[in-house]
């Protein structure tokens, strides 16, 4: 076993490859233009599509409680395949490497299921509920088959802390741009051509950029890597024995619970607080302001990470988020200032810390994977990302329930207590993440060369 104190060098590039050049970083990160667009489109509009507010100009397909319960059940059940698929990817050995086959083959189905979520069959509520649940399960499964292996490429492509900060920064910029495309574009498309064409356009866009990202790093992504021949139970036990991962994991989970709740409440918020008729346009505007704030703040957090550490910058971003998220509770109430301007300002403030929170999780997980390789002798990137997604999805299944509880307290003009409470609730959730992460102690350069990692013991294999 290698102690943390032993680590002081940088991670050597595997199989003699050169450091990752800028074009490869851009192409790998370009996946975010599509993935984030699709994800944020679903985060904002899926609940609203099936369970619009009473004063919306569309019929209710399912009750809010039903949608929330189905999302909770679907996310909770599906979450268990993340670790399994990660373990499967880690132990895969093909001429296309360990990750590329999953990404290549599952991407079309991933986009198709996302589109079908907005194309429910005509019929009664029971048929609609069954359709929603099954299609959502298919989407979630394919998302895991594609997303987990794609994330697991990062530690293999970027092998030093500096490279990971650089690649993560580019990924944030393009991911935020993708989020902006999804949040802004979906709102405009929804108002102009309706939900069906909106879903088709965003799903097609996601497929395009997923393949751009994969083929942009194809030669590196398909370099043979040693398969991690370890039994599933032993792999999971080893993952949860990593003390650094156990500190990082709940912070990532808690933030995502609060963030998903915030996204889901936006259409209701602009309807209740601003009395907006074109809520899609307002959601697009607020999202655009937040995106600009993220882009403006990202260089600051990247510099802070280089001067201190990724962990320090990540923790400061969470503390700032806990302070600014509650501003949404009072936006629109100040006399003498237009309500719309106040809400826009709140969106801009909320976007600033998101830059730091989006920037570092993948890079921190990559560092944890290196630390694990020192201890176990196995490269198990997909298992770590899979377990991370498994726990995050299980906890994020609570976000629709939290959203429903908040909205039940008031989500209409004149009865807006619920939509105003989402900011303070999200702030408290993120503040708890900040407190937990203060215990994180893994240094940025706590790594060994991949070539120096010991071979796995025979007892770990199945």
PDB file of N, CA and C in Angstrom, residues 336-416:
ATOM      1  N   UNK A 336     -39.574  50.269  -6.055  1.00  0.00           N
ATOM      2  CA  UNK A 336     -38.889  51.210  -6.926  1.00  0.00           C
ATOM      3  C   UNK A 336     -38.011  50.594  -7.985  1.00  0.00           C
ATOM      4  N   UNK A 337     -37.857  49.275  -7.975  1.00  0.00           N
ATOM      5  CA  UNK A 337     -37.031  48.580  -8.969  1.00  0.00           C
ATOM      6  C   UNK A 337     -37.905  47.563  -9.680  1.00  0.00           C
ATOM      7  N   UNK A 338     -37.941  47.562 -11.010  1.00  0.00           N
ATOM      8  CA  UNK A 338     -38.787  46.591 -11.723  1.00  0.00           C
ATOM      9  C   UNK A 338     -38.507  45.160 -11.270  1.00  0.00           C
ATOM     10  N   UNK A 339     -39.577  44.399 -11.071  1.00  0.00           N
ATOM     11  CA  UNK A 339     -39.432  43.026 -10.589  1.00  0.00           C
ATOM     12  C   UNK A 339     -38.578  42.190 -11.533  1.00  0.00           C
ATOM     13  N   UNK A 340     -38.776  42.379 -12.836  1.00  0.00           N
ATOM     14  CA  UNK A 340     -37.999  41.609 -13.797  1.00  0.00           C
ATOM     15  C   UNK A 340     -36.513  41.863 -13.668  1.00  0.00           C
ATOM     16  N   UNK A 341     -36.134  43.117 -13.442  1.00  0.00           N
ATOM     17  CA  UNK A 341     -34.724  43.456 -13.289  1.00  0.00           C
ATOM     18  C   UNK A 341     -34.140  42.806 -12.039  1.00  0.00           C
ATOM     19  N   UNK A 342     -34.916  42.769 -10.960  1.00  0.00           N
ATOM     20  CA  UNK A 342     -34.447  42.128  -9.731  1.00  0.00           C
ATOM     21  C   UNK A 342     -34.213  40.627  -9.934  1.00  0.00           C
ATOM     22  N   UNK A 343     -35.123  39.980 -10.638  1.00  0.00           N
ATOM     23  CA  UNK A 343     -34.982  38.543 -10.871  1.00  0.00           C
ATOM     24  C   UNK A 343     -33.782  38.264 -11.780  1.00  0.00           C
ATOM     25  N   UNK A 344     -33.579  39.106 -12.783  1.00  0.00           N
ATOM     26  CA  UNK A 344     -32.414  38.953 -13.660  1.00  0.00           C
ATOM     27  C   UNK A 344     -31.119  39.099 -12.861  1.00  0.00           C
ATOM     28  N   UNK A 345     -31.080  40.072 -11.948  1.00  0.00           N
ATOM     29  CA  UNK A 345     -29.893  40.256 -11.109  1.00  0.00           C
ATOM     30  C   UNK A 345     -29.651  39.034 -10.227  1.00  0.00           C
ATOM     31  N   UNK A 346     -30.725  38.465  -9.689  1.00  0.00           N
ATOM     32  CA  UNK A 346     -30.584  37.259  -8.863  1.00  0.00           C
ATOM     33  C   UNK A 346     -30.018  36.106  -9.680  1.00  0.00           C
ATOM     34  N   UNK A 347     -30.455  35.973 -10.926  1.00  0.00           N
ATOM     35  CA  UNK A 347     -29.932  34.912 -11.790  1.00  0.00           C
ATOM     36  C   UNK A 347     -28.443  35.109 -12.057  1.00  0.00           C
ATOM     37  N   UNK A 348     -28.034  36.363 -12.254  1.00  0.00           N
ATOM     38  CA  UNK A 348     -26.618  36.633 -12.467  1.00  0.00           C
ATOM     39  C   UNK A 348     -25.773  36.290 -11.258  1.00  0.00           C
ATOM     40  N   UNK A 349     -26.255  36.648 -10.069  1.00  0.00           N
ATOM     41  CA  UNK A 349     -25.533  36.306  -8.845  1.00  0.00           C
ATOM     42  C   UNK A 349     -25.430  34.792  -8.669  1.00  0.00           C
ATOM     43  N   UNK A 350     -26.517  34.090  -8.948  1.00  0.00           N
ATOM     44  CA  UNK A 350     -26.520  32.633  -8.785  1.00  0.00           C
ATOM     45  C   UNK A 350     -25.538  31.961  -9.732  1.00  0.00           C
ATOM     46  N   UNK A 351     -25.311  32.559 -10.896  1.00  0.00           N
ATOM     47  CA  UNK A 351     -24.411  31.952 -11.865  1.00  0.00           C
ATOM     48  C   UNK A 351     -22.949  32.001 -11.472  1.00  0.00           C
ATOM     49  N   UNK A 352     -22.554  32.975 -10.655  1.00  0.00           N
ATOM     50  CA  UNK A 352     -21.137  33.133 -10.316  1.00  0.00           C
ATOM     51  C   UNK A 352     -20.547  31.902  -9.627  1.00  0.00           C
ATOM     52  N   UNK A 353     -21.131  31.409  -8.537  1.00  0.00           N
ATOM     53  CA  UNK A 353     -20.528  30.228  -7.896  1.00  0.00           C
ATOM     54  C   UNK A 353     -20.678  28.944  -8.692  1.00  0.00           C
ATOM     55  N   UNK A 354     -21.669  28.899  -9.588  1.00  0.00           N
ATOM     56  CA  UNK A 354     -21.848  27.680 -10.375  1.00  0.00           C
ATOM     57  C   UNK A 354     -20.612  27.367 -11.209  1.00  0.00           C
ATOM     58  N   UNK A 355     -19.872  28.408 -11.597  1.00  0.00           N
ATOM     59  CA  UNK A 355     -18.653  28.179 -12.378  1.00  0.00           C
ATOM     60  C   UNK A 355     -17.695  27.268 -11.627  1.00  0.00           C
ATOM     61  N   UNK A 356     -17.460  27.574 -10.346  1.00  0.00           N
ATOM     62  CA  UNK A 356     -16.538  26.761  -9.569  1.00  0.00           C
ATOM     63  C   UNK A 356     -17.070  25.382  -9.253  1.00  0.00           C
ATOM     64  N   UNK A 357     -18.382  25.293  -9.035  1.00  0.00           N
ATOM     65  CA  UNK A 357     -18.961  23.992  -8.690  1.00  0.00           C
ATOM     66  C   UNK A 357     -18.984  23.071  -9.904  1.00  0.00           C
ATOM     67  N   UNK A 358     -19.181  23.626 -11.091  1.00  0.00           N
ATOM     68  CA  UNK A 358     -19.155  22.819 -12.303  1.00  0.00           C
ATOM     69  C   UNK A 358     -17.728  22.436 -12.710  1.00  0.00           C
ATOM     70  N   UNK A 359     -16.759  23.260 -12.327  1.00  0.00           N
ATOM     71  CA  UNK A 359     -15.411  23.134 -12.869  1.00  0.00           C
ATOM     72  C   UNK A 359     -14.643  21.927 -12.341  1.00  0.00           C
ATOM     73  N   UNK A 360     -14.818  21.576 -11.075  1.00  0.00           N
ATOM     74  CA  UNK A 360     -13.856  20.685 -10.433  1.00  0.00           C
ATOM     75  C   UNK A 360     -14.279  19.246 -10.157  1.00  0.00           C
ATOM     76  N   UNK A 361     -15.557  18.868 -10.109  1.00  0.00           N
ATOM     77  CA  UNK A 361     -15.878  17.488  -9.728  1.00  0.00           C
ATOM     78  C   UNK A 361     -15.195  16.408 -10.563  1.00  0.00           C
ATOM     79  N   UNK A 362     -15.186  16.543 -11.885  1.00  0.00           N
ATOM     80  CA  UNK A 362     -14.553  15.507 -12.714  1.00  0.00           C
ATOM     81  C   UNK A 362     -13.057  15.417 -12.449  1.00  0.00           C
ATOM     82  N   UNK A 363     -12.405  16.574 -12.287  1.00  0.00           N
ATOM     83  CA  UNK A 363     -10.967  16.576 -12.024  1.00  0.00           C
ATOM     84  C   UNK A 363     -10.660  16.014 -10.640  1.00  0.00           C
ATOM     85  N   UNK A 364     -11.492  16.333  -9.651  1.00  0.00           N
ATOM     86  CA  UNK A 364     -11.292  15.778  -8.311  1.00  0.00           C
ATOM     87  C   UNK A 364     -11.467  14.261  -8.314  1.00  0.00           C
ATOM     88  N   UNK A 365     -12.477  13.788  -9.038  1.00  0.00           N
ATOM     89  CA  UNK A 365     -12.678  12.342  -9.127  1.00  0.00           C
ATOM     90  C   UNK A 365     -11.498  11.675  -9.822  1.00  0.00           C
ATOM     91  N   UNK A 366     -10.931  12.324 -10.829  1.00  0.00           N
ATOM     92  CA  UNK A 366      -9.748  11.773 -11.500  1.00  0.00           C
ATOM     93  C   UNK A 366      -8.583  11.635 -10.523  1.00  0.00           C
ATOM     94  N   UNK A 367      -8.387  12.638  -9.667  1.00  0.00           N
ATOM     95  CA  UNK A 367      -7.335  12.541  -8.652  1.00  0.00           C
ATOM     96  C   UNK A 367      -7.594  11.377  -7.698  1.00  0.00           C
ATOM     97  N   UNK A 368      -8.856  11.212  -7.318  1.00  0.00           N
ATOM     98  CA  UNK A 368      -9.216  10.116  -6.413  1.00  0.00           C
ATOM     99  C   UNK A 368      -8.953   8.768  -7.084  1.00  0.00           C
ATOM    100  N   UNK A 369      -9.223   8.682  -8.387  1.00  0.00           N
ATOM    101  CA  UNK A 369      -8.938   7.442  -9.126  1.00  0.00           C
ATOM    102  C   UNK A 369      -7.447   7.120  -9.097  1.00  0.00           C
ATOM    103  N   UNK A 370      -6.602   8.149  -9.244  1.00  0.00           N
ATOM    104  CA  UNK A 370      -5.162   7.927  -9.179  1.00  0.00           C
ATOM    105  C   UNK A 370      -4.750   7.424  -7.796  1.00  0.00           C
ATOM    106  N   UNK A 371      -5.317   8.034  -6.781  1.00  0.00           N
ATOM    107  CA  UNK A 371      -5.016   7.594  -5.416  1.00  0.00           C
ATOM    108  C   UNK A 371      -5.436   6.140  -5.220  1.00  0.00           C
ATOM    109  N   UNK A 372      -6.599   5.785  -5.737  1.00  0.00           N
ATOM    110  CA  UNK A 372      -7.074   4.408  -5.613  1.00  0.00           C
ATOM    111  C   UNK A 372      -6.140   3.440  -6.334  1.00  0.00           C
ATOM    112  N   UNK A 373      -5.618   3.858  -7.497  1.00  0.00           N
ATOM    113  CA  UNK A 373      -4.712   2.983  -8.242  1.00  0.00           C
ATOM    114  C   UNK A 373      -3.431   2.719  -7.459  1.00  0.00           C
ATOM    115  N   UNK A 374      -2.982   3.702  -6.684  1.00  0.00           N
ATOM    116  CA  UNK A 374      -1.810   3.491  -5.844  1.00  0.00           C
ATOM    117  C   UNK A 374      -2.067   2.393  -4.808  1.00  0.00           C
ATOM    118  N   UNK A 375      -3.291   2.360  -4.311  1.00  0.00           N
ATOM    119  CA  UNK A 375      -3.622   1.437  -3.229  1.00  0.00           C
ATOM    120  C   UNK A 375      -3.957   0.046  -3.756  1.00  0.00           C
ATOM    121  N   UNK A 376      -4.716  -0.015  -4.855  1.00  0.00           N
ATOM    122  CA  UNK A 376      -5.239  -1.301  -5.337  1.00  0.00           C
ATOM    123  C   UNK A 376      -4.476  -1.880  -6.513  1.00  0.00           C
ATOM    124  N   UNK A 377      -3.731  -1.025  -7.249  1.00  0.00           N
ATOM    125  CA  UNK A 377      -3.064  -1.507  -8.450  1.00  0.00           C
ATOM    126  C   UNK A 377      -3.984  -1.654  -9.638  1.00  0.00           C
ATOM    127  N   UNK A 378      -5.198  -1.110  -9.566  1.00  0.00           N
ATOM    128  CA  UNK A 378      -6.182  -1.243 -10.638  1.00  0.00           C
ATOM    129  C   UNK A 378      -6.656   0.134 -11.082  1.00  0.00           C
ATOM    130  N   UNK A 379      -6.767   0.313 -12.406  1.00  0.00           N
ATOM    131  CA  UNK A 379      -7.345   1.545 -12.944  1.00  0.00           C
ATOM    132  C   UNK A 379      -8.848   1.325 -13.080  1.00  0.00           C
ATOM    133  N   UNK A 380      -9.634   1.977 -12.192  1.00  0.00           N
ATOM    134  CA  UNK A 380     -11.077   1.713 -12.130  1.00  0.00           C
ATOM    135  C   UNK A 380     -11.865   3.016 -12.269  1.00  0.00           C
ATOM    136  N   UNK A 381     -11.494   3.825 -13.267  1.00  0.00           N
ATOM    137  CA  UNK A 381     -12.125   5.130 -13.419  1.00  0.00           C
ATOM    138  C   UNK A 381     -13.639   5.034 -13.582  1.00  0.00           C
ATOM    139  N   UNK A 382     -14.091   4.129 -14.441  1.00  0.00           N
ATOM    140  CA  UNK A 382     -15.530   4.040 -14.713  1.00  0.00           C
ATOM    141  C   UNK A 382     -16.306   3.592 -13.481  1.00  0.00           C
ATOM    142  N   UNK A 383     -15.689   2.777 -12.643  1.00  0.00           N
ATOM    143  CA  UNK A 383     -16.371   2.365 -11.415  1.00  0.00           C
ATOM    144  C   UNK A 383     -16.570   3.555 -10.491  1.00  0.00           C
ATOM    145  N   UNK A 384     -15.549   4.387 -10.339  1.00  0.00           N
ATOM    146  CA  UNK A 384     -15.691   5.562  -9.478  1.00  0.00           C
ATOM    147  C   UNK A 384     -16.739   6.528 -10.022  1.00  0.00           C
ATOM    148  N   UNK A 385     -16.668   6.816 -11.324  1.00  0.00           N
ATOM    149  CA  UNK A 385     -17.678   7.706 -11.896  1.00  0.00           C
ATOM    150  C   UNK A 385     -19.059   7.066 -11.830  1.00  0.00           C
ATOM    151  N   UNK A 386     -19.116   5.745 -11.996  1.00  0.00           N
ATOM    152  CA  UNK A 386     -20.394   5.056 -11.919  1.00  0.00           C
ATOM    153  C   UNK A 386     -20.989   5.095 -10.528  1.00  0.00           C
ATOM    154  N   UNK A 387     -20.172   4.826  -9.512  1.00  0.00           N
ATOM    155  CA  UNK A 387     -20.661   4.897  -8.131  1.00  0.00           C
ATOM    156  C   UNK A 387     -21.073   6.323  -7.789  1.00  0.00           C
ATOM    157  N   UNK A 388     -20.284   7.280  -8.254  1.00  0.00           N
ATOM    158  CA  UNK A 388     -20.630   8.686  -8.033  1.00  0.00           C
ATOM    159  C   UNK A 388     -21.996   8.999  -8.622  1.00  0.00           C
ATOM    160  N   UNK A 389     -22.229   8.559  -9.848  1.00  0.00           N
ATOM    161  CA  UNK A 389     -23.520   8.798 -10.486  1.00  0.00           C
ATOM    162  C   UNK A 389     -24.635   7.999  -9.822  1.00  0.00           C
ATOM    163  N   UNK A 390     -24.318   6.797  -9.370  1.00  0.00           N
ATOM    164  CA  UNK A 390     -25.302   5.956  -8.685  1.00  0.00           C
ATOM    165  C   UNK A 390     -25.828   6.660  -7.429  1.00  0.00           C
ATOM    166  N   UNK A 391     -24.924   7.110  -6.592  1.00  0.00           N
ATOM    167  CA  UNK A 391     -25.343   7.774  -5.359  1.00  0.00           C
ATOM    168  C   UNK A 391     -26.010   9.111  -5.674  1.00  0.00           C
ATOM    169  N   UNK A 392     -25.456   9.839  -6.650  1.00  0.00           N
ATOM    170  CA  UNK A 392     -26.045  11.134  -7.014  1.00  0.00           C
ATOM    171  C   UNK A 392     -27.461  10.972  -7.539  1.00  0.00           C
ATOM    172  N   UNK A 393     -27.676   9.967  -8.394  1.00  0.00           N
ATOM    173  CA  UNK A 393     -29.018   9.749  -8.936  1.00  0.00           C
ATOM    174  C   UNK A 393     -29.994   9.294  -7.857  1.00  0.00           C
ATOM    175  N   UNK A 394     -29.520   8.456  -6.948  1.00  0.00           N
ATOM    176  CA  UNK A 394     -30.391   7.998  -5.870  1.00  0.00           C
ATOM    177  C   UNK A 394     -30.849   9.174  -5.023  1.00  0.00           C
ATOM    178  N   UNK A 395     -29.915  10.062  -4.699  1.00  0.00           N
ATOM    179  CA  UNK A 395     -30.279  11.233  -3.910  1.00  0.00           C
ATOM    180  C   UNK A 395     -31.055  12.247  -4.743  1.00  0.00           C
ATOM    181  N   UNK A 396     -30.658  12.394  -6.025  1.00  0.00           N
ATOM    182  CA  UNK A 396     -31.348  13.351  -6.887  1.00  0.00           C
ATOM    183  C   UNK A 396     -32.784  12.948  -7.152  1.00  0.00           C
ATOM    184  N   UNK A 397     -33.091  11.674  -6.928  1.00  0.00           N
ATOM    185  CA  UNK A 397     -34.487  11.255  -7.040  1.00  0.00           C
ATOM    186  C   UNK A 397     -35.363  12.007  -6.055  1.00  0.00           C
ATOM    187  N   UNK A 398     -34.734  12.562  -5.020  1.00  0.00           N
ATOM    188  CA  UNK A 398     -35.487  13.347  -4.047  1.00  0.00           C
ATOM    189  C   UNK A 398     -35.849  14.728  -4.577  1.00  0.00           C
ATOM    190  N   UNK A 399     -35.127  15.229  -5.592  1.00  0.00           N
ATOM    191  CA  UNK A 399     -35.363  16.601  -6.044  1.00  0.00           C
ATOM    192  C   UNK A 399     -36.775  16.820  -6.575  1.00  0.00           C
ATOM    193  N   UNK A 400     -37.377  15.873  -7.350  1.00  0.00           N
ATOM    194  CA  UNK A 400     -38.774  16.096  -7.734  1.00  0.00           C
ATOM    195  C   UNK A 400     -39.718  16.126  -6.539  1.00  0.00           C
ATOM    196  N   UNK A 401     -39.415  15.339  -5.504  1.00  0.00           N
ATOM    197  CA  UNK A 401     -40.255  15.363  -4.313  1.00  0.00           C
ATOM    198  C   UNK A 401     -40.103  16.688  -3.578  1.00  0.00           C
ATOM    199  N   UNK A 402     -38.862  17.174  -3.460  1.00  0.00           N
ATOM    200  CA  UNK A 402     -38.655  18.485  -2.851  1.00  0.00           C
ATOM    201  C   UNK A 402     -39.334  19.571  -3.665  1.00  0.00           C
ATOM    202  N   UNK A 403     -39.223  19.461  -4.997  1.00  0.00           N
ATOM    203  CA  UNK A 403     -39.877  20.425  -5.871  1.00  0.00           C
ATOM    204  C   UNK A 403     -41.376  20.425  -5.650  1.00  0.00           C
ATOM    205  N   UNK A 404     -41.976  19.243  -5.583  1.00  0.00           N
ATOM    206  CA  UNK A 404     -43.422  19.155  -5.371  1.00  0.00           C
ATOM    207  C   UNK A 404     -43.822  19.743  -4.025  1.00  0.00           C
ATOM    208  N   UNK A 405     -43.047  19.451  -2.984  1.00  0.00           N
ATOM    209  CA  UNK A 405     -43.365  19.986  -1.661  1.00  0.00           C
ATOM    210  C   UNK A 405     -43.275  21.503  -1.642  1.00  0.00           C
ATOM    211  N   UNK A 406     -42.240  22.037  -2.297  1.00  0.00           N
ATOM    212  CA  UNK A 406     -42.088  23.492  -2.354  1.00  0.00           C
ATOM    213  C   UNK A 406     -43.244  24.125  -3.115  1.00  0.00           C
ATOM    214  N   UNK A 407     -43.610  23.539  -4.253  1.00  0.00           N
ATOM    215  CA  UNK A 407     -44.679  24.116  -5.068  1.00  0.00           C
ATOM    216  C   UNK A 407     -46.033  24.028  -4.377  1.00  0.00           C
ATOM    217  N   UNK A 408     -46.225  23.024  -3.548  1.00  0.00           N
ATOM    218  CA  UNK A 408     -47.489  22.912  -2.821  1.00  0.00           C
ATOM    219  C   UNK A 408     -47.694  24.067  -1.853  1.00  0.00           C
ATOM    220  N   UNK A 409     -46.612  24.737  -1.468  1.00  0.00           N
ATOM    221  CA  UNK A 409     -46.720  25.881  -0.568  1.00  0.00           C
ATOM    222  C   UNK A 409     -47.137  27.152  -1.290  1.00  0.00           C
ATOM    223  N   UNK A 410     -47.211  27.091  -2.608  1.00  0.00           N
ATOM    224  CA  UNK A 410     -47.663  28.246  -3.383  1.00  0.00           C
ATOM    225  C   UNK A 410     -46.852  28.444  -4.632  1.00  0.00           C
ATOM    226  N   UNK A 411     -47.524  28.405  -5.797  1.00  0.00           N
ATOM    227  CA  UNK A 411     -46.822  28.557  -7.071  1.00  0.00           C
ATOM    228  C   UNK A 411     -47.661  29.338  -8.067  1.00  0.00           C
ATOM    229  N   UNK A 412     -48.498  30.262  -7.556  1.00  0.00           N
ATOM    230  CA  UNK A 412     -49.350  31.072  -8.422  1.00  0.00           C
ATOM    231  C   UNK A 412     -49.207  32.541  -8.048  1.00  0.00           C
ATOM    232  N   UNK A 413     -49.514  33.451  -8.963  1.00  0.00           N
ATOM    233  CA  UNK A 413     -49.497  34.872  -8.614  1.00  0.00           C
ATOM    234  C   UNK A 413     -50.387  35.144  -7.410  1.00  0.00           C
ATOM    235  N   UNK A 414     -49.847  35.836  -6.428  1.00  0.00           N
ATOM    236  CA  UNK A 414     -50.579  36.093  -5.204  1.00  0.00           C
ATOM    237  C   UNK A 414     -50.455  34.981  -4.180  1.00  0.00           C
ATOM    238  N   UNK A 415     -49.955  33.841  -4.582  1.00  0.00           N
ATOM    239  CA  UNK A 415     -49.760  32.698  -3.685  1.00  0.00           C
ATOM    240  C   UNK A 415     -48.429  32.052  -4.061  1.00  0.00           C
ATOM    241  N   UNK A 416     -47.352  32.777  -3.784  1.00  0.00           N
ATOM    242  CA  UNK A 416     -46.038  32.431  -4.330  1.00  0.00           C
ATOM    243  C   UNK A 416     -45.015  32.036  -3.272  1.00  0.00           C
TER     244      UNK A 416
END
